[in-house]
XYZ file of C-alpha atoms in Angstrom:
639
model
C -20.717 -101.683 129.917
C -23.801 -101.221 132.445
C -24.121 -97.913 134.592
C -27.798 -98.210 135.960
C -27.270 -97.617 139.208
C -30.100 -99.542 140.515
C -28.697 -102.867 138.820
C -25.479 -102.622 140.863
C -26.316 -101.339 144.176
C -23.530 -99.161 145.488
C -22.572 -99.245 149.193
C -23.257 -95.853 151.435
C -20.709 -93.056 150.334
C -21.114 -89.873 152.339
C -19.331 -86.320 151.416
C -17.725 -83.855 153.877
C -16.593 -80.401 153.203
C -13.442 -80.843 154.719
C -11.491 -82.178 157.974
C -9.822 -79.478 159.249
C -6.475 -80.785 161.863
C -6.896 -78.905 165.302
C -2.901 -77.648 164.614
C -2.167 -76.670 161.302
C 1.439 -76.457 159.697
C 3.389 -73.808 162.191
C 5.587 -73.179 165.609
C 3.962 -73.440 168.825
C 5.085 -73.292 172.369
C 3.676 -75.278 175.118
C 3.754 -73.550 178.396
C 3.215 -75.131 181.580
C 3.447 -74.421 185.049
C 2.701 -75.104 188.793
C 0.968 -73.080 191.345
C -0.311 -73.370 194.923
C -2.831 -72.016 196.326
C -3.111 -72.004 199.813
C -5.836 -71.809 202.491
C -5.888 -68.656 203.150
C -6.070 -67.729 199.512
C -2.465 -67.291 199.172
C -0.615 -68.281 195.943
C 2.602 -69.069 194.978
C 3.704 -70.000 191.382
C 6.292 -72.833 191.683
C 7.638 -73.248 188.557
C 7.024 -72.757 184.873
C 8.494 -73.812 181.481
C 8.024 -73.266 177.734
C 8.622 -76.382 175.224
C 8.553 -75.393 171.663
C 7.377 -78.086 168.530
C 6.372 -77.962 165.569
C 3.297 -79.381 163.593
C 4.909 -80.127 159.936
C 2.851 -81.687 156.610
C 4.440 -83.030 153.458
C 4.705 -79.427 152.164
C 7.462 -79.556 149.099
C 7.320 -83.897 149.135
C 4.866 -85.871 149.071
C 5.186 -89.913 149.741
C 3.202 -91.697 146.812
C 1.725 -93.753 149.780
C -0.293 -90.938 150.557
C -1.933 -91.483 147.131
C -5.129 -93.732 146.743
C -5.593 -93.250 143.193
C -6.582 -90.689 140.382
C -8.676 -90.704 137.699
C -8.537 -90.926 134.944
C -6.272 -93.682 135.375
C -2.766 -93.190 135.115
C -2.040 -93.759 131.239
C -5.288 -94.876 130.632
C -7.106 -93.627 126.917
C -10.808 -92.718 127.031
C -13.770 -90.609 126.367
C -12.562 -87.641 129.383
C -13.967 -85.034 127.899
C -16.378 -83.899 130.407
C -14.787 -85.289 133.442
C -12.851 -82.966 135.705
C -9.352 -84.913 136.820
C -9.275 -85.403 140.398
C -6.753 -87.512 143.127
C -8.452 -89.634 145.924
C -5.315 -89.079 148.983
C -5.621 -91.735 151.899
C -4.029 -89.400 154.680
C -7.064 -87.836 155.182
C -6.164 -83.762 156.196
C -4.044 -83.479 153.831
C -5.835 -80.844 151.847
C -6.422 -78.616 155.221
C -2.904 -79.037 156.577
C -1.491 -75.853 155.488
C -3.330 -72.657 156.071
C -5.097 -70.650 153.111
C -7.200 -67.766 152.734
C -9.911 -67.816 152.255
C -10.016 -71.051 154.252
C -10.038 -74.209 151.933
C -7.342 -76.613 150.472
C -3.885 -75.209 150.017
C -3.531 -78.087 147.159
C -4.911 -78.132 143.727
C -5.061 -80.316 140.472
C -3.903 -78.380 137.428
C -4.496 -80.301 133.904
C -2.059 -79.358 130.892
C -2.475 -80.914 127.690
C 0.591 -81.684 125.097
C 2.372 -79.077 123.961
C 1.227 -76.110 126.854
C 4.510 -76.736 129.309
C 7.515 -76.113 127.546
C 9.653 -78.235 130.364
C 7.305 -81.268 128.835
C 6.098 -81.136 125.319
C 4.892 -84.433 125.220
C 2.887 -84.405 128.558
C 4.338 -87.167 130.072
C 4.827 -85.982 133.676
C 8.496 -84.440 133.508
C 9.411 -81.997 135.808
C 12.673 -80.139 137.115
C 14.298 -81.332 140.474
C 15.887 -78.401 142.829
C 16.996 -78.395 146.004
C 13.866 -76.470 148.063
C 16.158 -73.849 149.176
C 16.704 -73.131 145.669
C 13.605 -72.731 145.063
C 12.917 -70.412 147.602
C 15.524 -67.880 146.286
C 13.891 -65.115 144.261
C 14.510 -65.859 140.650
C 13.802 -62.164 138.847
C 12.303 -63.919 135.723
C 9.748 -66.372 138.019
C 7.487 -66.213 140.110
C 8.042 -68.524 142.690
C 6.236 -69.321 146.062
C 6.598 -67.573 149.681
C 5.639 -69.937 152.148
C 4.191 -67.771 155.429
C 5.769 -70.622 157.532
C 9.121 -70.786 156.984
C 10.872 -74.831 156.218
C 13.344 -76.410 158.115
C 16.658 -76.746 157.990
C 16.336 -80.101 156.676
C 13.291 -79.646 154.457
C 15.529 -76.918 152.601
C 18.067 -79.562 151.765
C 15.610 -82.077 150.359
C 14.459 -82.196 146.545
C 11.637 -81.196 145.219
C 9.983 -81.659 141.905
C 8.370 -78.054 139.724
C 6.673 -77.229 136.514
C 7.175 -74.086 134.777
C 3.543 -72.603 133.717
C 3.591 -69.883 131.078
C 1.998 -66.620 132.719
C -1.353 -66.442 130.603
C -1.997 -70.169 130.843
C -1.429 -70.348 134.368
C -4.206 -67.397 134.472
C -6.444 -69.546 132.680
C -6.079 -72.719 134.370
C -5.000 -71.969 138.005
C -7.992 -71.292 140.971
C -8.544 -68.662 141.952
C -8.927 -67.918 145.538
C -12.630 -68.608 145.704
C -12.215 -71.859 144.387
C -9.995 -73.346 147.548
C -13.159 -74.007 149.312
C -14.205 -76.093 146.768
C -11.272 -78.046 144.971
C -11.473 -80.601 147.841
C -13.658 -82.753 149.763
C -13.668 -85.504 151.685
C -15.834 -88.859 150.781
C -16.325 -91.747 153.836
C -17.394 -95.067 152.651
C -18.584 -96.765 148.998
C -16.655 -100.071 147.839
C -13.468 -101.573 149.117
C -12.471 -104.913 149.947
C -14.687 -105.285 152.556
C -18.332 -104.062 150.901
C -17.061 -106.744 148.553
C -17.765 -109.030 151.348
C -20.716 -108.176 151.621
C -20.096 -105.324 154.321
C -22.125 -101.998 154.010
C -18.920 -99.936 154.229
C -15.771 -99.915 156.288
C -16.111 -96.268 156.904
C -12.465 -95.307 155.774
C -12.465 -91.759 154.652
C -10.572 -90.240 152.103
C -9.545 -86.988 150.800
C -10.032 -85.917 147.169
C -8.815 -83.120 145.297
C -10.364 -81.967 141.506
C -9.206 -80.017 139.150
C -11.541 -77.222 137.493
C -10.043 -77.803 133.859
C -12.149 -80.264 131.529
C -9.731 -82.585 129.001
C -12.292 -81.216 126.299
C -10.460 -81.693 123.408
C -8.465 -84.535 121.884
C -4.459 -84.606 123.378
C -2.453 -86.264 125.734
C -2.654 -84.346 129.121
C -0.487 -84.349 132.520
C -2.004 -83.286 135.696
C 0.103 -82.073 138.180
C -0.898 -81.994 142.293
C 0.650 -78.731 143.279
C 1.114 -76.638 146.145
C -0.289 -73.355 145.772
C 1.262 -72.353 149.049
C 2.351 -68.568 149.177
C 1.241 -68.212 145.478
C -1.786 -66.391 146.624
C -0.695 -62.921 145.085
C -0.962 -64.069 141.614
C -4.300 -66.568 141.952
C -6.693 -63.368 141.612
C -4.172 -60.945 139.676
C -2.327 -62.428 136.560
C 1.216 -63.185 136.463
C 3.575 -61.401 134.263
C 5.941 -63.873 134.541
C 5.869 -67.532 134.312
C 4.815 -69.307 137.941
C 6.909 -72.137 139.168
C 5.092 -74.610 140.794
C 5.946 -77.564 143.115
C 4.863 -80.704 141.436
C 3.767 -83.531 144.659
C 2.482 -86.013 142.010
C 1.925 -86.376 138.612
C 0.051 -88.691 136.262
C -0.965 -88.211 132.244
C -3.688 -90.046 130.226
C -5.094 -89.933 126.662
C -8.874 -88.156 125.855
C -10.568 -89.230 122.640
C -13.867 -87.964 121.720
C -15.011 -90.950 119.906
C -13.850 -94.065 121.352
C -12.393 -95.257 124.481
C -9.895 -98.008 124.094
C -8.601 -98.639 127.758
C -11.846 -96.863 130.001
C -12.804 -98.947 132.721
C -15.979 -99.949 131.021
C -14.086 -101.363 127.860
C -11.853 -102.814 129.782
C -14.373 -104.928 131.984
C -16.577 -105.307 128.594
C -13.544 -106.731 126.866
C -12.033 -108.884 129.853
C -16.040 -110.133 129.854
C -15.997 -111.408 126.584
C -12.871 -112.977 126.468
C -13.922 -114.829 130.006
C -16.824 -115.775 129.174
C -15.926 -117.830 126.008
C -13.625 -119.871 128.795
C -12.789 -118.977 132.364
C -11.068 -122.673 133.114
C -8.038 -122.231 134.761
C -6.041 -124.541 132.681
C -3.519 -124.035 129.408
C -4.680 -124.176 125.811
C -6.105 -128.041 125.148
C -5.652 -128.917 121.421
C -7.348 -131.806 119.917
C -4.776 -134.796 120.623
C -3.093 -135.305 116.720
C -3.750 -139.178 117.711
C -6.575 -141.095 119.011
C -3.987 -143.592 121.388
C -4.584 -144.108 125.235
C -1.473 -141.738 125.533
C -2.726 -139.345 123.978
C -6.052 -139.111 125.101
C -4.842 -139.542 128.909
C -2.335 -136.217 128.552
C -5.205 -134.124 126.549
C -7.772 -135.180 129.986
C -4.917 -134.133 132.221
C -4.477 -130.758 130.447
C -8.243 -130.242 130.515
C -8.071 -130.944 134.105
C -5.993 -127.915 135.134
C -2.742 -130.111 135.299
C 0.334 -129.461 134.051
C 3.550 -131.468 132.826
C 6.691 -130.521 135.386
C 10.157 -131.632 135.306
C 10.686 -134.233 137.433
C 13.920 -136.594 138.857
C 12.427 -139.559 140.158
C 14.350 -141.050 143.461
C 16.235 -143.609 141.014
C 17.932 -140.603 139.392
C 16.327 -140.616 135.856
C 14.900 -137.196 134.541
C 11.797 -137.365 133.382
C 8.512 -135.283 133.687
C 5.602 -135.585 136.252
C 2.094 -134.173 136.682
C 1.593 -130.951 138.733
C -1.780 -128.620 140.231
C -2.181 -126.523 142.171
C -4.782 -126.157 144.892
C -7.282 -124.172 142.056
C -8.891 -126.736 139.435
C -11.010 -125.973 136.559
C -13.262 -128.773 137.468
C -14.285 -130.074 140.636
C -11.680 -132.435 142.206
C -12.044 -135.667 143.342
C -11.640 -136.780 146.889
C -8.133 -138.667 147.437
C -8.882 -142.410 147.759
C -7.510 -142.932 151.614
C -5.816 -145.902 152.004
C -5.345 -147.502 155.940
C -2.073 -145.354 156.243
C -3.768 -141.994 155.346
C -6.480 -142.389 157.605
C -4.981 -139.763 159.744
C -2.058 -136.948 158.738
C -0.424 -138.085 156.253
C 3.276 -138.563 157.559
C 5.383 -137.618 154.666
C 5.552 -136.088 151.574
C 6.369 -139.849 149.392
C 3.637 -141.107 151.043
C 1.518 -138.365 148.562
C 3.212 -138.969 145.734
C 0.280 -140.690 142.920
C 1.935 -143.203 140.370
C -0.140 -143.576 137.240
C 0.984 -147.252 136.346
C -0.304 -147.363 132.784
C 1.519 -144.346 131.498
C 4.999 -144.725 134.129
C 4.253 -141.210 135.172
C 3.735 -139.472 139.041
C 1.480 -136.871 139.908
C 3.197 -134.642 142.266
C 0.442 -132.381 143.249
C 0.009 -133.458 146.759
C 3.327 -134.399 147.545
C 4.492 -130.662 146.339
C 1.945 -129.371 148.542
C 3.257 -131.200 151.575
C 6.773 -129.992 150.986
C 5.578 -126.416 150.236
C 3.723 -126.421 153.950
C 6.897 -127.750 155.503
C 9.030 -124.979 154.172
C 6.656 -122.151 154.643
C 6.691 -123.501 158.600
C 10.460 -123.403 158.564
C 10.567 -120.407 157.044
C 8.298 -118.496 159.837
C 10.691 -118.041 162.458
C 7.915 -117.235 165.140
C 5.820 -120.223 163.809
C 8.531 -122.506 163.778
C 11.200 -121.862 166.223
C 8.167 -121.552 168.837
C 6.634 -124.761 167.697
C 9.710 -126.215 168.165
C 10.342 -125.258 171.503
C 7.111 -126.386 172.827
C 7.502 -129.524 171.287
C 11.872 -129.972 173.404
C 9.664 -128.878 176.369
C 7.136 -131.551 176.502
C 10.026 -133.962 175.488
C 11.455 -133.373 178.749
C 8.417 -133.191 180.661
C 8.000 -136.602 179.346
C 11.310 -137.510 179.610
C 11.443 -136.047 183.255
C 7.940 -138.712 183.873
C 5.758 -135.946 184.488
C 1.856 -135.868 183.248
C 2.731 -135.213 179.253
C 0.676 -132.433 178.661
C -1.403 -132.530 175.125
C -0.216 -128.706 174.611
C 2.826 -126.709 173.758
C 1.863 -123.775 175.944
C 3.965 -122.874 178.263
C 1.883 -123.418 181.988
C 0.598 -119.712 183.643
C 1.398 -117.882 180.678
C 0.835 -114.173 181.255
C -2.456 -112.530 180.292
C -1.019 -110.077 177.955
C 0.859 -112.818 176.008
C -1.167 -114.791 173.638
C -2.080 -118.109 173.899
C 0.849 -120.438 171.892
C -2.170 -122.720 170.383
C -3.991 -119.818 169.593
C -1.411 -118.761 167.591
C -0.718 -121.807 165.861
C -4.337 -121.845 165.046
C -4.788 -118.506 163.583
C -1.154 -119.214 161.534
C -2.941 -122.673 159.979
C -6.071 -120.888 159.519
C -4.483 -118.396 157.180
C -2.564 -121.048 155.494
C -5.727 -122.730 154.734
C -6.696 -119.452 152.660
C -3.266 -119.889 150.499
C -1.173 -117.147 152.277
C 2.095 -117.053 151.832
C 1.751 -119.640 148.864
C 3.740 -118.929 145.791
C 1.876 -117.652 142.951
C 3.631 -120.366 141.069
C 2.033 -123.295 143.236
C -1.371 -121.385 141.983
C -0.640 -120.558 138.331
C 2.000 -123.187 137.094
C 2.309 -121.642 133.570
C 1.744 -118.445 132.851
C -1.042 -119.703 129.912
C -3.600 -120.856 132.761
C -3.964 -116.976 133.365
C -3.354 -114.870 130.335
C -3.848 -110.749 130.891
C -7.176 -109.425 130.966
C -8.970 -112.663 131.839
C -10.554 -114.133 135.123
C -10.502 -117.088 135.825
C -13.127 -119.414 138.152
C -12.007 -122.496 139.758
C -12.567 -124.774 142.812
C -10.206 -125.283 145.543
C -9.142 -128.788 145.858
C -9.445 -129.310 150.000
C -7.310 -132.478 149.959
C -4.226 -130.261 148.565
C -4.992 -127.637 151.271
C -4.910 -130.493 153.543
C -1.610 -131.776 152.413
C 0.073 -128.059 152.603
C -1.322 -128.161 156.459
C 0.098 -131.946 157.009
C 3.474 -130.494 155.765
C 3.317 -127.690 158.233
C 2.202 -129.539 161.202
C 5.597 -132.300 160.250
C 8.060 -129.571 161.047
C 9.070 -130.300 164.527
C 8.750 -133.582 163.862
C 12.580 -135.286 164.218
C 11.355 -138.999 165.348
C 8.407 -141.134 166.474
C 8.361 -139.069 169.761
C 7.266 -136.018 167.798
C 4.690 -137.231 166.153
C 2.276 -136.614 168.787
C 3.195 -132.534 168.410
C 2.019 -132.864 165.137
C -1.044 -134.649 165.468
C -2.187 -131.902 167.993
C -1.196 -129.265 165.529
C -3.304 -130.744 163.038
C -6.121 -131.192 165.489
C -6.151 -127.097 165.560
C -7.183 -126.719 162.046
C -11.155 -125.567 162.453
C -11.630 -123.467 159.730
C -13.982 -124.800 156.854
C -11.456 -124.661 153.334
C -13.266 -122.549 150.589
C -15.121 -123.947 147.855
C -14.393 -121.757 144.664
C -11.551 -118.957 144.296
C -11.533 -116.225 141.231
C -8.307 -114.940 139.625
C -7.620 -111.754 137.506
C -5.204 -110.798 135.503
C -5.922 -107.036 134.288
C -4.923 -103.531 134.480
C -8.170 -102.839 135.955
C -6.401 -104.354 139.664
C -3.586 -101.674 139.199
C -5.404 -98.454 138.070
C -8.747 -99.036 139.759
C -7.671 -100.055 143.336
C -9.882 -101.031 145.600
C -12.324 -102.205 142.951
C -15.482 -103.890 143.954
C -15.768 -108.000 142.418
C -19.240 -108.697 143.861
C -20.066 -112.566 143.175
C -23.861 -114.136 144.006
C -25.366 -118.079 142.674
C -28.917 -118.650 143.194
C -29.207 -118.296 147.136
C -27.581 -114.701 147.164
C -24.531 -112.943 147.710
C -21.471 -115.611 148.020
C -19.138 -115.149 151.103
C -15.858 -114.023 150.537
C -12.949 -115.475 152.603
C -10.103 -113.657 151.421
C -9.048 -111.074 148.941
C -5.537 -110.359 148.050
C -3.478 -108.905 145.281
C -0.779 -111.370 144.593
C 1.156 -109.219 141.850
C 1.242 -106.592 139.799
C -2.165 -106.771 138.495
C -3.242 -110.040 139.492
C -5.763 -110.749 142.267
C -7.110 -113.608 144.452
C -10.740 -113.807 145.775
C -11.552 -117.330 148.076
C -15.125 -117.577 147.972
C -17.740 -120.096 150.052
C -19.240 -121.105 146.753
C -18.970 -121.078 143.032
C -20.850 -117.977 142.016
C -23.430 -118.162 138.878
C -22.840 -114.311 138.627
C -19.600 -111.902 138.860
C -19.774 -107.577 139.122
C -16.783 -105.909 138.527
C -17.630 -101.991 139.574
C -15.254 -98.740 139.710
C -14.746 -97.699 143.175
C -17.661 -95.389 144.530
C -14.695 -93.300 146.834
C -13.151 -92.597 143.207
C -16.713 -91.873 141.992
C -16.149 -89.226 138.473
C -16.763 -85.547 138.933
C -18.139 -84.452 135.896
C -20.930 -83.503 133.222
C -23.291 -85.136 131.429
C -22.282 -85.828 127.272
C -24.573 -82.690 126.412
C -22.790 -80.328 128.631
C -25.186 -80.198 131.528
C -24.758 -80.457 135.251
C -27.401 -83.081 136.895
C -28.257 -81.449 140.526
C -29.147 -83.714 143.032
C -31.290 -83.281 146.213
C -29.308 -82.023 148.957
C -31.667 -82.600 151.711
C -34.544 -85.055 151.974
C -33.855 -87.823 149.032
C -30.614 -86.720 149.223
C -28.730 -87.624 145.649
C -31.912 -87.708 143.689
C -31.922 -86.234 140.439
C -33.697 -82.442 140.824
C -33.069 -81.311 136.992
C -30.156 -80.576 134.238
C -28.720 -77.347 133.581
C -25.871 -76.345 130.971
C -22.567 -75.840 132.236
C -21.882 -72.806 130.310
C -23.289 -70.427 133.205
C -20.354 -71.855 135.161
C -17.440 -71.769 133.344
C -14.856 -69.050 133.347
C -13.706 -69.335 129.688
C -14.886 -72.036 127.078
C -10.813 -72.333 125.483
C -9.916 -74.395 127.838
C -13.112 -75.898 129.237
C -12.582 -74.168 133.460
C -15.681 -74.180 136.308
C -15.837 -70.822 137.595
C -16.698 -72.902 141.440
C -16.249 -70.199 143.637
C -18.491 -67.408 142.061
C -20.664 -68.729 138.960
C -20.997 -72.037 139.770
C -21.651 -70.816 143.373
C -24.184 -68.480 142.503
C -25.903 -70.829 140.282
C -26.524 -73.519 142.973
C -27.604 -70.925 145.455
C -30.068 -69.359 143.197
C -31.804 -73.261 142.837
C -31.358 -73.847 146.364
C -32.420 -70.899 147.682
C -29.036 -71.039 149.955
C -25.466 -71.488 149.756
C -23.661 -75.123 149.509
C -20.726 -76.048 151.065
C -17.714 -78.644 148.775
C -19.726 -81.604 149.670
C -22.520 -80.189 148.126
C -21.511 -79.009 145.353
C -19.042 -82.535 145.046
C -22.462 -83.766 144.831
C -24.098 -82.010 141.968
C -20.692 -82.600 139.810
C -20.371 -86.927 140.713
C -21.401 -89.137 137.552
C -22.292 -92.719 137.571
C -19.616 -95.286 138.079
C -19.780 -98.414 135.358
C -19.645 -102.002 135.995
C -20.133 -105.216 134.011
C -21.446 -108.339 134.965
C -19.920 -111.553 133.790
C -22.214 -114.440 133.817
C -20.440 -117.907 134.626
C -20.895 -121.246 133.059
C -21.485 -123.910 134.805
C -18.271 -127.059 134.709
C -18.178 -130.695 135.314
């Protein structure tokens, strides 16, 4: 695991206090009108009316779209213990959607460890469903919330999801109102799929919410994003009776003081090692138990990234074949191109490779063919408007009119686009694998074990073949062939050299997780990145890199202290972010048992009495971040 910042350059992150919506949650009445005012100074009003509507957030449910990701991860295990819990939410207001006083975020992130919640012992993230009008109902041995704006008919019949906090640990835990400035921010920027391109940032902004309770001591915890709408009576005073909350989301992880089994950094430290000893895409090649031609010939193949398929050959018999995919472990070699090949190839037998000596075929080509003609058949608008053009300039030529060498259709309005155009752009993402089935990638599931990556090179003459399948689909008889010669003339775009695959629970509970990948001349191009299942992804680079970074997201960057219970301050003008000193934490927590910052008044104070001035969230956001880790895998060169 490496954190030095300066090894790993991290793309510009800025912080914001907030981003307060114009309307917040209520009912409002537009009024308009329509007066005259004559020459002579005269007016008369016309007409007027009122319109009523009303501005509405996800108040009692929230969709788990909204949610970019939390950390620590979702059942993750690590070393937590001085990290304050927080949520990163992509719609971007959330947090200042509903008003609070004093003015700040109306949601919070409350951390329970096992055993605190009677409702869920174990911490796992159980909570009680009831209708919100339920809820609502004074209950006389709860206290529950009083929203000042009152729900809708049809947000009282949904379902929402609470936790039931004991009275003296929701004193301990809960903000208090001096906190809501301060339990959200909102970051702009630091590593997504783009920076990973080599982009400075896309400028996406994001909303994040922390909790104020450290996971200081050994447990399984649960941390709940709650509402703390119309519970401001008992934030400053302390309930006498248990406070029901509403849960939005909910995720739990482990906290172990002396070792962290499944932490980002020992899970990219791990994945590392195991990569490094081999990062061929290919299965498990044993030594062949005999030294025959046979033998030797299947234990090449298998080191080649190929592997054995069923196969029924066009005489009937069932028999196996050899199969890859467009991603080889070693660099392929070009297709010897006989005089019928010199152009598109015409059909998918034509691709099909008969090794004589051992009676076998290798498929790979031919596959890829057939896959391309499907996938064209299977895009309506691609195919059915391929096909089309191609009937129309049959009967242009049928008709003896000039055959025109396009199938768009002649004065085609500006607004619509261009037919080749869109041909172009659908062959141009084909050439970057979409819509390819992770099976024609991965064959067997032992090329691409979990927690490994995996380097390879992209065979061009199988992308080819997928785009010569594509480009036969409107082709019926000899006539058509000339559609799909032009097709095929459309395909510009260079095919990329190298492609990385991982398989690791670092895709699913790190999203948007910066792979970086340089060689000798610099930072290598990235054509596309995609995640192709649950925790596998796809990176299509413009060369084989010598170097790979895998590095947390900087918009999910820790809140936190440092292992000796100190809070680094940072520079919040000039070098802003540069270290200023270290001071302990205990001046700003409210209790030690549980670990809670005090933000609103002793933190506060603290950081105005160093500053000489008062800080706003994204100030004091910044005094509380920690280094993100990374790891750097180095790559072996292949043959």
């Amino acid at each position: 695991m490496i954190t030095d910042p300066t090894a790993a350059p991290a793309p510009p992150l800025r912080y914001h206090d907030s981003l307060i919506p114009r309307l917040p949650v209520g009912d409002y009445t537009l009024k308009a009108g329509q007066r005259i005012v004559y020459s002579d100074g005269g007016t008369q009003q016309v007409s007027e009316a009122d319109h009523g509507f009303e501005v509405r957030a996800p108040r009692f449910v929230l969709d788990p779209a909204f949610v970019h990701g939390a950390y620590p991860a979702p059942n993750s295990t690590g070393r937590y213990a001085n990290l304050l819990p927080h949520v990163t939410l992509t719609r971007e207001t959330l947090p200042w959607e509903v008003p609070v006083t004093p003015k700040g975020s109306w949601l919070a992130v409350l951390l329970f460890a096992r055993g605190e919640l009677t409702g869920d012992p174990g911490a796992e993230g159980r909570t009680e469903a009831i209708r919100l009008a339920d809820l609502l109902t004074p209950v006389p041995g709860e206290v529950r919330p009083l929203p000042a704006v009152a729900p809708s008919a049809d947000e009282k019949s949904s379902t929402c999801h609470t936790v039931l906090v004991p009275a003296a640990l929701f004193a301990k835990v809960a903000p208090r109102t001096a906190d809501l400035p301060y339990i959200a921010h909102l970051r702009q920027g630091g590593s997504t799929d783009d920076t990973a391109r080599g982009a400075a940032s896309d400028g996406r902004r994001y909303a994040v919410v922390a909790g104020t309770r450290f996971p200081d001591r050994p447990s399984r915890y649960v941390a709940h994003l709650v509402s703390l709408e119309g519970l401001g009576s008992v934030l400053d005073t302390a309930p006498t009776k248990p406070v029901r909350l509403l849960s939005l989301w909910s995720w739990s992880f482990d906290t172990h003081l002396t070792t962290s089994r499944q932490g980002f950094g020992t899970l990219a430290a791990a994945l590392a090692a195991a990569s490094v000893k081999d990062n061929a895409l290919r299965v498990p090649v044993a030594a062949p138990p005999s030294a025959g031609a046979s033998a030797k010939h299947t234990a090449q193949r298998l080191r080649q990234g190929f592997v054995p398929l069923p196969f029924r050959a066009h005489s009937g018999e069932h028999t196996f074949a050899w199969y890859r995919g467009p991603l080889s472990p070693v660099r392929p070699r070009p297709l010897p191109t006989p005089p019928e090949l010199l152009g598109r190839p015409r059909s998918a037998s034509q691709l099909l490779i008969y090794l004589e000596e051992f009676g076998i075929f290798d498929v790979s080509y031919a596959a890829a063919f057939s896959l391309g003609r499907a996938l064209a058949v299977a895009d309506t608008d691609f195919g059915s408007g391929y096909t089309r053009g191609v009937r129309s300039q049959r009967r242009l030529k049928a008709s003896g009119k000039r055959f025109a060498p396009t199938v768009t259709p002649p004065k085609a309005p500006e607004h619509e686009p261009d037919a080749r155009s869109a041909h172009a752009r659908w062959l141009s993402r084909l050439r970057l694998l979409d819509h390819v089935p992770f099976a024609y990638l991965v064959p067997d599931a032992r090329m691409l074990p979990s927690e490994r990556l995996r380097l390879c090179h992209v065979d061009p003459d199988w992308i080819n073949a997928l785009e010569a399948g594509a480009a036969s689909v409107a082709t019926g008889d000899p006539e058509d062939e000339w559609a799909a010669d032009q097709l095929w003339a459309l395909r510009a775009h260079p095919t990329p050299a190298a492609a990385l695959l991982l398989r690791s629970a670092l895709v699913t509970a790190w999203p948007g997780m910066a792979i970086r990948c340089v060689d000798e001349a610099g930072p290598v191009a990235v054509a596309r990145r995609a995640t192709l299942a649950s925790g596998v992804e796809l990176m299509l680079l413009g060369r084989p890199p010598t170097n790979v970074t895998l590095e947390e997201p900087h918009r999910s960057a820790h809140l936190g202290i440092t292992p000796e219970k100190k809070i680094t301050l940072r520079e919040i003008t000039g070098r802003i972010g540069a270290s200023r000193k270290s001071v302990p934490v205990s001046g700003a927590l409210r209790s030690a048992e549980p670990m809670v910052l005090d933000l609103g008044a002793r933190l506060h104070e603290l950081l105005k009495t160093e500053f000489g001035t008062g800080i706003g969230p994204s100030a004091m956001a910044l005094q509380l971040v920690a280094s993100t880790e990374y790891q750097v895998l180095t790559v072996a060169g292949d043959a």
